[in-house]
PDB file of C-alpha atoms in Angstrom:
ATOM      1  CA  MET A   1     -25.864  36.367 -14.156  1.00 62.00           C
ATOM      2  CA  GLN A   2     -24.294  33.254 -12.694  1.00 66.00           C
ATOM      3  CA  THR A   3     -26.037  29.926 -12.443  1.00 75.00           C
ATOM      4  CA  VAL A   4     -26.288  27.979  -9.215  1.00 73.00           C
ATOM      5  CA  LYS A   5     -23.700  25.547 -10.563  1.00 74.00           C
ATOM      6  CA  GLU A   6     -21.212  28.353 -11.209  1.00 79.00           C
ATOM      7  CA  GLU A   7     -21.767  29.868  -7.764  1.00 81.00           C
ATOM      8  CA  SER A   8     -21.326  26.492  -6.069  1.00 81.00           C
ATOM      9  CA  TYR A   9     -18.199  25.785  -8.081  1.00 81.00           C
ATOM     10  CA  GLN A  10     -16.664  29.164  -7.240  1.00 84.00           C
ATOM     11  CA  ALA A  11     -17.364  28.648  -3.537  1.00 85.00           C
ATOM     12  CA  ILE A  12     -15.798  25.171  -3.660  1.00 85.00           C
ATOM     13  CA  PHE A  13     -12.806  26.492  -5.601  1.00 85.00           C
ATOM     14  CA  ARG A  14     -12.168  29.308  -3.114  1.00 88.00           C
ATOM     15  CA  LYS A  15     -12.553  26.978  -0.155  1.00 87.00           C
ATOM     16  CA  TYR A  16     -10.431  24.053  -1.361  1.00 87.00           C
ATOM     17  CA  TYR A  17      -7.872  25.457  -3.786  1.00 89.00           C
ATOM     18  CA  PRO A  18      -5.206  26.381  -1.178  1.00 88.00           C
ATOM     19  CA  ARG A  19      -5.487  23.022   0.584  1.00 87.00           C
ATOM     20  CA  MET A  20      -5.432  21.093  -2.697  1.00 89.00           C
ATOM     21  CA  PHE A  21      -2.474  23.109  -3.978  1.00 89.00           C
ATOM     22  CA  TYR A  22      -0.512  22.287  -0.835  1.00 86.00           C
ATOM     23  CA  TYR A  23      -1.410  18.596  -1.190  1.00 85.00           C
ATOM     24  CA  ALA A  24      -0.407  18.537  -4.878  1.00 86.00           C
ATOM     25  CA  LYS A  25       2.808  20.419  -4.104  1.00 85.00           C
ATOM     26  CA  ARG A  26       3.842  17.665  -1.709  1.00 82.00           C
ATOM     27  CA  ILE A  27       3.244  15.060  -4.439  1.00 80.00           C
ATOM     28  CA  VAL A  28       4.634  16.672  -7.601  1.00 82.00           C
ATOM     29  CA  GLY A  29       6.523  19.743  -6.405  1.00 81.00           C
ATOM     30  CA  GLU A  30       5.658  23.397  -6.679  1.00 82.00           C
ATOM     31  CA  ASP A  31       6.249  23.731 -10.424  1.00 82.00           C
ATOM     32  CA  ALA A  32       3.610  21.202 -11.452  1.00 86.00           C
ATOM     33  CA  ALA A  33       1.200  21.524  -8.518  1.00 87.00           C
ATOM     34  CA  ASP A  34      -0.862  24.296 -10.088  1.00 89.00           C
ATOM     35  CA  ASP A  35      -1.375  22.278 -13.291  1.00 89.00           C
ATOM     36  CA  VAL A  36      -2.413  19.177 -11.359  1.00 90.00           C
ATOM     37  CA  VAL A  37      -4.879  21.140  -9.208  1.00 91.00           C
ATOM     38  CA  GLN A  38      -6.306  22.953 -12.236  1.00 91.00           C
ATOM     39  CA  GLU A  39      -6.884  19.599 -13.964  1.00 90.00           C
ATOM     40  CA  ALA A  40      -8.630  18.282 -10.856  1.00 89.00           C
ATOM     41  CA  PHE A  41     -10.912  21.317 -10.626  1.00 88.00           C
ATOM     42  CA  LEU A  42     -11.649  21.122 -14.356  1.00 88.00           C
ATOM     43  CA  GLU A  43     -12.658  17.494 -13.906  1.00 87.00           C
ATOM     44  CA  LEU A  44     -14.789  18.531 -10.912  1.00 85.00           C
ATOM     45  CA  TRP A  45     -16.513  21.164 -13.077  1.00 83.00           C
ATOM     46  CA  ASN A  46     -17.268  18.540 -15.719  1.00 82.00           C
ATOM     47  CA  ARG A  47     -18.759  16.241 -13.089  1.00 79.00           C
ATOM     48  CA  MET A  48     -20.567  18.793 -10.933  1.00 74.00           C
ATOM     49  CA  ASP A  49     -23.974  17.589 -12.092  1.00 70.00           C
ATOM     50  CA  ALA A  50     -23.176  13.973 -11.205  1.00 66.00           C
ATOM     51  CA  LEU A  51     -21.698  14.720  -7.772  1.00 62.00           C
ATOM     52  CA  GLU A  52     -23.643  15.644  -4.711  1.00 61.00           C
ATOM     53  CA  THR A  53     -22.499  18.946  -3.296  1.00 58.00           C
ATOM     54  CA  ASP A  54     -21.958  17.701   0.243  1.00 59.00           C
ATOM     55  CA  VAL A  55     -18.556  18.712   1.557  1.00 57.00           C
ATOM     56  CA  PRO A  56     -17.033  15.304   2.459  1.00 64.00           C
ATOM     57  CA  GLN A  57     -17.783  13.891  -0.989  1.00 76.00           C
ATOM     58  CA  ILE A  58     -16.347  16.917  -2.839  1.00 81.00           C
ATOM     59  CA  GLU A  59     -13.244  17.034  -0.651  1.00 82.00           C
ATOM     60  CA  SER A  60     -12.667  13.299  -0.991  1.00 80.00           C
ATOM     61  CA  TYR A  61     -13.171  13.522  -4.747  1.00 83.00           C
ATOM     62  CA  LEU A  62     -10.603  16.317  -5.015  1.00 86.00           C
ATOM     63  CA  TYR A  63      -8.009  14.468  -2.915  1.00 85.00           C
ATOM     64  CA  LYS A  64      -8.435  11.299  -4.964  1.00 86.00           C
ATOM     65  CA  THR A  65      -8.298  13.165  -8.255  1.00 87.00           C
ATOM     66  CA  ILE A  66      -5.192  15.130  -7.296  1.00 89.00           C
ATOM     67  CA  TYR A  67      -3.514  11.984  -6.007  1.00 85.00           C
ATOM     68  CA  SER A  68      -4.128  10.071  -9.235  1.00 84.00           C
ATOM     69  CA  ARG A  69      -3.291  13.057 -11.455  1.00 87.00           C
ATOM     70  CA  GLY A  70      -0.115  13.633  -9.455  1.00 84.00           C
ATOM     71  CA  LEU A  71       1.013  10.031  -9.852  1.00 81.00           C
ATOM     72  CA  ASN A  72       0.192  10.172 -13.553  1.00 81.00           C
ATOM     73  CA  TYR A  73       2.330  13.289 -13.843  1.00 81.00           C
ATOM     74  CA  LEU A  74       5.215  11.627 -12.023  1.00 78.00           C
ATOM     75  CA  LYS A  75       4.969   8.504 -14.176  1.00 75.00           C
ATOM     76  CA  ARG A  76       4.728  10.573 -17.347  1.00 74.00           C
ATOM     77  CA  TYR A  77       7.896  12.479 -16.572  1.00 70.00           C
ATOM     78  CA  LYS A  78       9.781   9.519 -15.067  1.00 56.00           C
ATOM     79  CA  LYS A  79      10.255  11.213 -11.730  1.00 53.00           C
ATOM     80  CA  VAL A  80       9.054   8.244  -9.712  1.00 51.00           C
ATOM     81  CA  ASN A  81      11.230   6.314  -7.342  1.00 52.00           C
ATOM     82  CA  THR A  82      10.304   3.945  -4.561  1.00 54.00           C
ATOM     83  CA  ALA A  83      11.060   6.419  -1.776  1.00 58.00           C
ATOM     84  CA  ALA A  84       8.867   9.065  -3.398  1.00 57.00           C
ATOM     85  CA  ILE A  85       5.972   6.632  -3.782  1.00 60.00           C
ATOM     86  CA  GLU A  86       6.323   5.551  -0.154  1.00 63.00           C
ATOM     87  CA  ASP A  87       6.334   9.198   0.956  1.00 62.00           C
ATOM     88  CA  ILE A  88       3.273   9.945  -1.169  1.00 61.00           C
ATOM     89  CA  ASN A  89       1.385   6.969   0.219  1.00 64.00           C
ATOM     90  CA  GLU A  90       2.400   7.857   3.765  1.00 66.00           C
ATOM     91  CA  MET A  91       1.098  11.384   3.183  1.00 62.00           C
ATOM     92  CA  ARG A  92      -2.070  10.017   1.591  1.00 60.00           C
ATOM     93  CA  MET A  93      -2.709   7.895   4.650  1.00 61.00           C
ATOM     94  CA  SER A  94      -2.033  10.777   7.038  1.00 61.00           C
ATOM     95  CA  CYS A  95      -4.382  13.062   5.091  1.00 57.00           C
ATOM     96  CA  TYR A  96      -7.061  10.387   5.114  1.00 55.00           C
ATOM     97  CA  PHE A  97      -6.761   9.639   8.800  1.00 52.00           C
ATOM     98  CA  SER A  98      -6.380  13.248   9.909  1.00 51.00           C
ATOM     99  CA  SER A  99      -9.679  14.043   8.223  1.00 49.00           C
ATOM    100  CA  LEU A 100     -11.400  11.609  10.576  1.00 48.00           C
ATOM    101  CA  GLY A 101     -10.707  13.963  13.467  1.00 49.00           C
ATOM    102  CA  ASP A 102     -10.048  11.339  16.129  1.00 49.00           C
ATOM    103  CA  GLY A 103      -6.654  12.044  17.707  1.00 50.00           C
ATOM    104  CA  GLU A 104      -6.391   8.733  19.520  1.00 54.00           C
ATOM    105  CA  GLN A 105      -7.332   6.846  16.386  1.00 56.00           C
ATOM    106  CA  ASP A 106      -4.770   8.881  14.420  1.00 54.00           C
ATOM    107  CA  MET A 107      -2.033   7.835  16.851  1.00 59.00           C
ATOM    108  CA  GLU A 108      -3.006   4.177  16.568  1.00 63.00           C
ATOM    109  CA  ASN A 109      -3.037   4.427  12.780  1.00 63.00           C
ATOM    110  CA  MET A 110       0.367   6.122  12.717  1.00 69.00           C
ATOM    111  CA  GLU A 111       1.765   3.307  14.837  1.00 73.00           C
ATOM    112  CA  LEU A 112       0.207   0.716  12.550  1.00 71.00           C
ATOM    113  CA  ARG A 113       1.636   2.448   9.460  1.00 75.00           C
ATOM    114  CA  ARG A 114       5.042   2.449  11.105  1.00 78.00           C
ATOM    115  CA  LYS A 115       4.744  -1.279  11.793  1.00 79.00           C
ATOM    116  CA  ILE A 116       3.639  -1.959   8.206  1.00 78.00           C
ATOM    117  CA  ASN A 117       6.548   0.034   6.785  1.00 80.00           C
ATOM    118  CA  GLN A 118       8.965  -1.705   9.125  1.00 83.00           C
ATOM    119  CA  ALA A 119       7.618  -5.134   8.148  1.00 83.00           C
ATOM    120  CA  ILE A 120       7.922  -4.276   4.448  1.00 83.00           C
ATOM    121  CA  GLY A 121      11.468  -3.079   5.042  1.00 84.00           C
ATOM    122  CA  GLU A 122      12.383  -6.418   6.613  1.00 86.00           C
ATOM    123  CA  LEU A 123      11.265  -8.493   3.636  1.00 87.00           C
ATOM    124  CA  PRO A 124      14.045 -10.135   1.592  1.00 89.00           C
ATOM    125  CA  ASP A 125      15.416  -7.702  -1.003  1.00 88.00           C
ATOM    126  CA  LYS A 126      13.924  -9.181  -4.169  1.00 89.00           C
ATOM    127  CA  CYS A 127      10.633  -9.967  -2.438  1.00 89.00           C
ATOM    128  CA  ARG A 128      10.397  -6.390  -1.095  1.00 87.00           C
ATOM    129  CA  GLU A 129      11.283  -4.882  -4.456  1.00 88.00           C
ATOM    130  CA  ILE A 130       8.593  -6.872  -6.255  1.00 88.00           C
ATOM    131  CA  PHE A 131       6.024  -6.128  -3.542  1.00 86.00           C
ATOM    132  CA  VAL A 132       6.767  -2.384  -3.754  1.00 83.00           C
ATOM    133  CA  LEU A 133       6.514  -2.413  -7.549  1.00 84.00           C
ATOM    134  CA  SER A 134       3.219  -4.274  -7.393  1.00 83.00           C
ATOM    135  CA  TYR A 135       1.477  -2.513  -4.514  1.00 77.00           C
ATOM    136  CA  LEU A 136       3.065   0.917  -4.417  1.00 74.00           C
ATOM    137  CA  LYS A 137       3.700   1.534  -8.084  1.00 76.00           C
ATOM    138  CA  ASP A 138       0.624  -0.383  -9.246  1.00 76.00           C
ATOM    139  CA  MET A 139       2.624  -2.269 -11.833  1.00 81.00           C
ATOM    140  CA  LYS A 140       1.227  -5.429 -13.386  1.00 86.00           C
ATOM    141  CA  ASN A 141       2.974  -8.716 -12.747  1.00 87.00           C
ATOM    142  CA  SER A 142       3.890  -9.009 -16.418  1.00 87.00           C
ATOM    143  CA  GLU A 143       5.512  -5.538 -16.354  1.00 86.00           C
ATOM    144  CA  ILE A 144       7.494  -6.424 -13.245  1.00 87.00           C
ATOM    145  CA  ALA A 145       8.619  -9.723 -14.781  1.00 88.00           C
ATOM    146  CA  LEU A 146       9.779  -7.970 -17.924  1.00 88.00           C
ATOM    147  CA  MET A 147      11.564  -5.251 -15.984  1.00 85.00           C
ATOM    148  CA  MET A 148      13.335  -7.682 -13.640  1.00 85.00           C
ATOM    149  CA  ASN A 149      13.959 -10.310 -16.304  1.00 89.00           C
ATOM    150  CA  VAL A 150      12.141 -13.075 -14.421  1.00 89.00           C
ATOM    151  CA  SER A 151       9.023 -15.089 -15.138  1.00 91.00           C
ATOM    152  CA  VAL A 152       5.534 -13.925 -14.201  1.00 89.00           C
ATOM    153  CA  ARG A 153       5.271 -17.000 -11.997  1.00 92.00           C
ATOM    154  CA  THR A 154       8.376 -15.875 -10.068  1.00 92.00           C
ATOM    155  CA  VAL A 155       6.798 -12.452  -9.536  1.00 91.00           C
ATOM    156  CA  GLU A 156       3.595 -14.081  -8.286  1.00 91.00           C
ATOM    157  CA  ALA A 157       5.581 -16.303  -5.936  1.00 92.00           C
ATOM    158  CA  HIS A 158       7.418 -13.303  -4.453  1.00 91.00           C
ATOM    159  CA  ILE A 159       4.173 -11.375  -3.983  1.00 87.00           C
ATOM    160  CA  TYR A 160       2.586 -14.402  -2.334  1.00 88.00           C
ATOM    161  CA  LYS A 161       5.621 -14.780  -0.059  1.00 90.00           C
ATOM    162  CA  ALA A 162       5.532 -11.068   0.852  1.00 87.00           C
ATOM    163  CA  LEU A 163       1.816 -11.055   1.625  1.00 84.00           C
ATOM    164  CA  LYS A 164       2.090 -14.253   3.649  1.00 86.00           C
ATOM    165  CA  SER A 165       4.975 -12.811   5.663  1.00 86.00           C
ATOM    166  CA  LEU A 166       3.220  -9.491   6.222  1.00 82.00           C
ATOM    167  CA  ARG A 167      -0.047 -11.131   7.252  1.00 81.00           C
ATOM    168  CA  ALA A 168       1.772 -13.426   9.680  1.00 82.00           C
ATOM    169  CA  ARG A 169       3.683 -10.518  11.146  1.00 81.00           C
ATOM    170  CA  LEU A 170       0.896  -7.939  11.235  1.00 74.00           C
ATOM    171  CA  GLY A 171      -2.237 -10.052  11.519  1.00 67.00           C
ATOM    172  CA  ILE A 172      -5.596  -9.387   9.933  1.00 50.00           C
ATOM    173  CA  CYS A 173      -5.178  -5.596  10.138  1.00 49.00           C
ATOM    174  CA  PHE A 174      -2.730  -5.675   7.237  1.00 48.00           C
ATOM    175  CA  VAL A 175      -5.448  -6.754   4.825  1.00 44.00           C
ATOM    176  CA  PHE A 176      -7.359  -3.533   5.452  1.00 41.00           C
ATOM    177  CA  PHE A 177      -4.338  -1.294   4.898  1.00 44.00           C
ATOM    178  CA  VAL A 178      -3.072  -2.727   1.618  1.00 44.00           C
ATOM    179  CA  PRO A 179      -5.094  -0.237  -0.501  1.00 41.00           C
ATOM    180  CA  PHE A 180      -3.490   2.659   1.423  1.00 42.00           C
ATOM    181  CA  LEU A 181       0.083   1.504   0.862  1.00 43.00           C
TER     182      LEU A 181
END
């Protein structure tokens, strides 16, 4: 006889597995997607008691878990490049905003994402590279400095310059979108 927890978990698994597999496949490719999704569902099972069983929280938890597990997989196997990270973050934003269900808002957000990407693309080369490493690859300033053979202070200066330029170009709205980049 199954417990309520097991029944709930099975229902969640059946409902979300195909969607989560598709999401993971877009991040890590078809070969690793099943492993990433299985890890996410295993983590969900281990946390079922702590999570409320309302649908938005479970779905959000699964997307976040698969996203972080997918990036960990890519980092672990050195398959990360800037274009891939940008694509993943673009997809992450589109998944987030499409779940809101407001078509007009989605269009505005797509336009804003396009403007943000365009503004990032117009940064000076070294400034853009450091900004991408910091914000898109979540690298620490010390790691970036070591990788680029510059001082930490130089990295900080480039990040400051990039943020200042992006804020001036995009206005206050940029501040709210930085976590989604």
